[in-house]
Tab-separated table of C-alpha atoms in Angstrom:
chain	number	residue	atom	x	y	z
A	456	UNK	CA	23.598	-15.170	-17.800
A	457	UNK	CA	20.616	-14.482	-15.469
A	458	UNK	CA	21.070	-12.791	-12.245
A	459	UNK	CA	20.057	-14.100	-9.005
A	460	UNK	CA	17.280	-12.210	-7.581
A	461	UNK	CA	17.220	-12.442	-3.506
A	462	UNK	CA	14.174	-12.746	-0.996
A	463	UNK	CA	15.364	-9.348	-0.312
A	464	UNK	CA	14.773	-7.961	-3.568
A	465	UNK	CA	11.143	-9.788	-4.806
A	466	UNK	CA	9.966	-8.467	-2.038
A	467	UNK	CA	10.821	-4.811	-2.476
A	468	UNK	CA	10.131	-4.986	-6.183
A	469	UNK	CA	6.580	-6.608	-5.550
A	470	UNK	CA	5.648	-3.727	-2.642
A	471	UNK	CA	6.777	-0.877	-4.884
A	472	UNK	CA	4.713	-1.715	-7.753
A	473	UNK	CA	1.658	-2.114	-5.774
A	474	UNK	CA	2.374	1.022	-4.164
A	475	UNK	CA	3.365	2.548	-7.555
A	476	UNK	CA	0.163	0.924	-9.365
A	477	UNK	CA	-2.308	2.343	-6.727
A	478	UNK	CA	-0.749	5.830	-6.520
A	479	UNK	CA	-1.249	6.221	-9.854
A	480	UNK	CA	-4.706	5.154	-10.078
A	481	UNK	CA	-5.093	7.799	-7.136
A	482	UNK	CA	-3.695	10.422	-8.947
A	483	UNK	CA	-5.354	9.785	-12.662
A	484	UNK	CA	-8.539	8.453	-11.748
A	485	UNK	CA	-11.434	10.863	-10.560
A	486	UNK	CA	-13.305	8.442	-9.443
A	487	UNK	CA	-10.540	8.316	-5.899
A	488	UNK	CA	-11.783	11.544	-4.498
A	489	UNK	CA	-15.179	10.603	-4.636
A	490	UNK	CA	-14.614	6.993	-3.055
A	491	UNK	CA	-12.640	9.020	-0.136
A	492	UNK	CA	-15.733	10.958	0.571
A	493	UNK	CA	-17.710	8.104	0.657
A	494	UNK	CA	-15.683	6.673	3.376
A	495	UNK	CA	-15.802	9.487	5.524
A	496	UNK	CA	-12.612	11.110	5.249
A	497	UNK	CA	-12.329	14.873	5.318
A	498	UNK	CA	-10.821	17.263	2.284
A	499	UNK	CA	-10.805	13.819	-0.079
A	500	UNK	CA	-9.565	15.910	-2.847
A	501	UNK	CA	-6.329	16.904	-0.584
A	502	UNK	CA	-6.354	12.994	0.930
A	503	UNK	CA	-6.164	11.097	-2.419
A	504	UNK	CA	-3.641	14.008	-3.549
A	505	UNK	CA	-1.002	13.263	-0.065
A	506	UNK	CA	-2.237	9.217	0.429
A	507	UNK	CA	-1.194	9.217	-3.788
A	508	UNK	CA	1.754	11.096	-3.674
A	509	UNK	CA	3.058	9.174	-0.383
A	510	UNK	CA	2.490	5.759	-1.936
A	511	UNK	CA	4.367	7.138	-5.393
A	512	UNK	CA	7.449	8.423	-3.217
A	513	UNK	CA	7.591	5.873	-1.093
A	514	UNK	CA	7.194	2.591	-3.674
A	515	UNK	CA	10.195	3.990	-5.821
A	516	UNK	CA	12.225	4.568	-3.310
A	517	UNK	CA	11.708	0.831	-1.748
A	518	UNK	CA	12.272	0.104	-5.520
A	519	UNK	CA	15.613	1.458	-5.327
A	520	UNK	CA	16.319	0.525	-2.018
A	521	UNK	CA	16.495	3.677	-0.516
A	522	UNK	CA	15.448	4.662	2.631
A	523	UNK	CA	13.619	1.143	2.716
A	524	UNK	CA	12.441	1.305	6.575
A	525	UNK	CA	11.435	4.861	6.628
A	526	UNK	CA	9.758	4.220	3.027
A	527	UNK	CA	7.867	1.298	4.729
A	528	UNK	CA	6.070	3.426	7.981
A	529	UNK	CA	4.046	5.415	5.941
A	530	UNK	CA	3.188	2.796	3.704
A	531	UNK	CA	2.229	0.915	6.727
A	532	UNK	CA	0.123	3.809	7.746
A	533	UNK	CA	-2.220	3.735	4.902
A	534	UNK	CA	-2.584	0.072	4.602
A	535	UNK	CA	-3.598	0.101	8.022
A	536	UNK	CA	-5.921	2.834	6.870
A	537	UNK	CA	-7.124	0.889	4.008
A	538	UNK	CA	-8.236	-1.805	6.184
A	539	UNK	CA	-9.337	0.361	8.220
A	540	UNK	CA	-12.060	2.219	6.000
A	541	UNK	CA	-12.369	-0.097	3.009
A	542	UNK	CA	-12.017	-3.857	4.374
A	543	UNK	CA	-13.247	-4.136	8.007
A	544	UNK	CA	-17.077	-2.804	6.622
A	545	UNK	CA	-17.216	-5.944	5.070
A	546	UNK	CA	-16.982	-7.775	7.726
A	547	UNK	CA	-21.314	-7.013	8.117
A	548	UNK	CA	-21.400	-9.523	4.635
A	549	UNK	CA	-19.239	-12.181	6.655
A	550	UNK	CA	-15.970	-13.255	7.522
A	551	UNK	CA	-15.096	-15.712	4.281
A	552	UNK	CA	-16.390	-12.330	2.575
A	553	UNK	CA	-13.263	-9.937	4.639
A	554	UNK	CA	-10.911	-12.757	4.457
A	555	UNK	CA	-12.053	-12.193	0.417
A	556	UNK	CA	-11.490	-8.847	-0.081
A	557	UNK	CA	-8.979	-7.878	2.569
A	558	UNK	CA	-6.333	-10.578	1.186
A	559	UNK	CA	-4.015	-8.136	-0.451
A	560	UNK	CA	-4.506	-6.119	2.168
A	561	UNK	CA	-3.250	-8.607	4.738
A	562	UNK	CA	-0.274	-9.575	2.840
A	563	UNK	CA	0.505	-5.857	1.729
A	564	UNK	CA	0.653	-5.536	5.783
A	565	UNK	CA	2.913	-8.621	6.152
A	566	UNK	CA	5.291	-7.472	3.373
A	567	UNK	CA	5.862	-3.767	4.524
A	568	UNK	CA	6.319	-5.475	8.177
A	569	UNK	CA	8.879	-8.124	6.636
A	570	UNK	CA	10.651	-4.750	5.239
A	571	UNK	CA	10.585	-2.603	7.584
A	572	UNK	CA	12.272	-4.885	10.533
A	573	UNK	CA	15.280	-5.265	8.404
Protein backbone atom coordinates (compact mmCIF):
# COMPACT_ATOMS: atom_id res chain seq x y z
CA UNK A 1 0.00 0.00 0.00
CA UNK A 2 1.40 3.49 -0.80
CA UNK A 3 2.28 5.85 1.87
CA UNK A 4 0.98 9.22 2.24
CA UNK A 5 3.54 11.75 1.62
CA UNK A 6 2.73 15.24 3.57
CA UNK A 7 3.22 19.00 2.42
CA UNK A 8 5.77 18.68 5.03
CA UNK A 9 7.75 16.13 3.46
CA UNK A 10 7.64 17.15 -0.66
CA UNK A 11 8.87 20.01 0.39
CA UNK A 12 11.96 18.90 2.27
CA UNK A 13 12.62 16.15 -0.22
CA UNK A 14 12.38 18.69 -3.25
CA UNK A 15 14.92 21.41 -1.32
CA UNK A 16 17.44 18.70 -0.47
CA UNK A 17 17.89 17.43 -3.84
CA UNK A 18 18.37 20.75 -5.31
CA UNK A 19 20.73 21.49 -2.69
CA UNK A 20 22.26 17.98 -3.07
CA UNK A 21 22.26 18.27 -7.08
CA UNK A 22 24.09 21.70 -7.04
CA UNK A 23 26.65 20.77 -4.36
CA UNK A 24 27.71 18.19 -6.29
CA UNK A 25 28.07 19.91 -9.46
CA UNK A 26 30.18 22.40 -7.19
CA UNK A 27 32.33 19.93 -6.01
CA UNK A 28 32.93 17.71 -9.43
CA UNK A 29 32.78 20.27 -11.92
CA UNK A 30 35.89 22.62 -12.55
CA UNK A 31 34.22 24.74 -14.36
CA UNK A 32 32.52 26.29 -10.49
CA UNK A 33 35.73 27.87 -9.43
CA UNK A 34 36.17 29.63 -12.46
CA UNK A 35 32.42 30.95 -12.66
CA UNK A 36 33.08 32.21 -8.86
CA UNK A 37 35.91 34.29 -10.07
CA UNK A 38 34.03 35.63 -12.67
CA UNK A 39 31.55 36.97 -10.30
CA UNK A 40 33.84 38.63 -8.17
CA UNK A 41 34.16 36.58 -5.24
CA UNK A 42 37.49 36.20 -3.49
CA UNK A 43 39.56 32.65 -2.94
CA UNK A 44 36.77 30.91 -5.52
CA UNK A 45 38.63 27.76 -5.16
CA UNK A 46 37.98 27.88 -1.14
CA UNK A 47 34.18 29.48 -1.94
CA UNK A 48 32.89 26.69 -4.27
CA UNK A 49 34.77 24.18 -1.77
CA UNK A 50 32.56 25.78 1.72
CA UNK A 51 29.26 27.17 -0.58
CA UNK A 52 29.50 23.06 -1.95
CA UNK A 53 30.09 21.45 1.10
CA UNK A 54 27.34 23.69 3.02
CA UNK A 55 24.67 22.94 0.43
CA UNK A 56 25.75 18.92 0.63
CA UNK A 57 25.43 19.03 4.60
CA UNK A 58 22.73 20.95 4.78
CA UNK A 59 20.27 19.23 1.85
CA UNK A 60 20.74 15.72 3.59
CA UNK A 61 20.12 16.72 6.65
CA UNK A 62 16.67 18.61 5.57
CA UNK A 63 16.36 15.18 3.77
CA UNK A 64 16.31 13.47 6.95
CA UNK A 65 14.69 15.96 8.81
CA UNK A 66 17.28 16.89 10.97
CA UNK A 67 18.10 20.03 12.18
CA UNK A 68 15.56 21.35 9.43
CA UNK A 69 15.56 25.22 10.58
CA UNK A 70 19.18 25.52 11.26
CA UNK A 71 19.78 23.41 7.88
CA UNK A 72 17.56 26.08 6.15
CA UNK A 73 19.69 29.61 7.30
CA UNK A 74 22.58 28.80 5.51
CA UNK A 75 20.85 27.57 2.67
CA UNK A 76 19.03 30.78 2.74
CA UNK A 77 22.31 32.53 2.81
CA UNK A 78 23.56 31.37 -0.46
CA UNK A 79 20.40 31.59 -2.35
CA UNK A 80 20.29 35.02 -1.35
CA UNK A 81 23.84 35.06 -2.62
CA UNK A 82 22.94 33.43 -5.78
CA UNK A 83 20.57 36.07 -6.58
CA UNK A 84 22.66 38.20 -5.51
CA UNK A 85 25.72 37.62 -7.98
CA UNK A 86 24.17 35.44 -10.67
CA UNK A 87 20.40 36.70 -11.20
CA UNK A 88 20.05 40.44 -10.39
CA UNK A 89 22.92 41.19 -13.48
CA UNK A 90 20.34 40.20 -15.63
CA UNK A 91 18.18 42.46 -14.82
CA UNK A 92 20.45 45.02 -17.61
CA UNK A 93 18.71 42.32 -20.46
CA UNK A 94 15.17 43.09 -18.84
CA UNK A 95 12.82 42.18 -16.34
CA UNK A 96 10.74 39.17 -18.32
CA UNK A 97 14.57 38.15 -18.83
CA UNK A 98 15.27 38.05 -14.44
CA UNK A 99 11.83 36.87 -13.87
CA UNK A 100 13.39 34.02 -16.58
CA UNK A 101 16.31 33.04 -15.08
CA UNK A 102 15.85 33.88 -11.42
CA UNK A 103 12.60 31.52 -11.19
CA UNK A 104 14.20 28.72 -9.30
CA UNK A 105 15.83 31.03 -7.52
CA UNK A 106 12.70 32.74 -6.24
CA UNK A 107 10.98 29.63 -5.34
CA UNK A 108 14.25 27.99 -3.84
CA UNK A 109 13.87 31.32 -1.52
CA UNK A 110 10.15 30.67 -0.84
CA UNK A 111 10.72 26.98 0.00
CA UNK A 112 13.72 27.36 2.51
CA UNK A 113 11.43 30.34 4.04
CA UNK A 114 8.28 27.89 4.14
CA UNK A 115 10.91 25.51 6.12
CA UNK A 116 12.54 27.36 8.13
CA UNK A 117 9.37 29.13 10.01
CA UNK A 118 8.21 25.77 11.06
Amino acid sequence: MPRNISSDQLIRYVVGYVFIASALMKLVVADFTVAFSNFGIPYPEIAVLIVGVTELICGVLIIFNYYVKKAAIPLLVIIVAAILFTKLPVLQTGLLEFAFEARLDFVMLVLLFILWKK
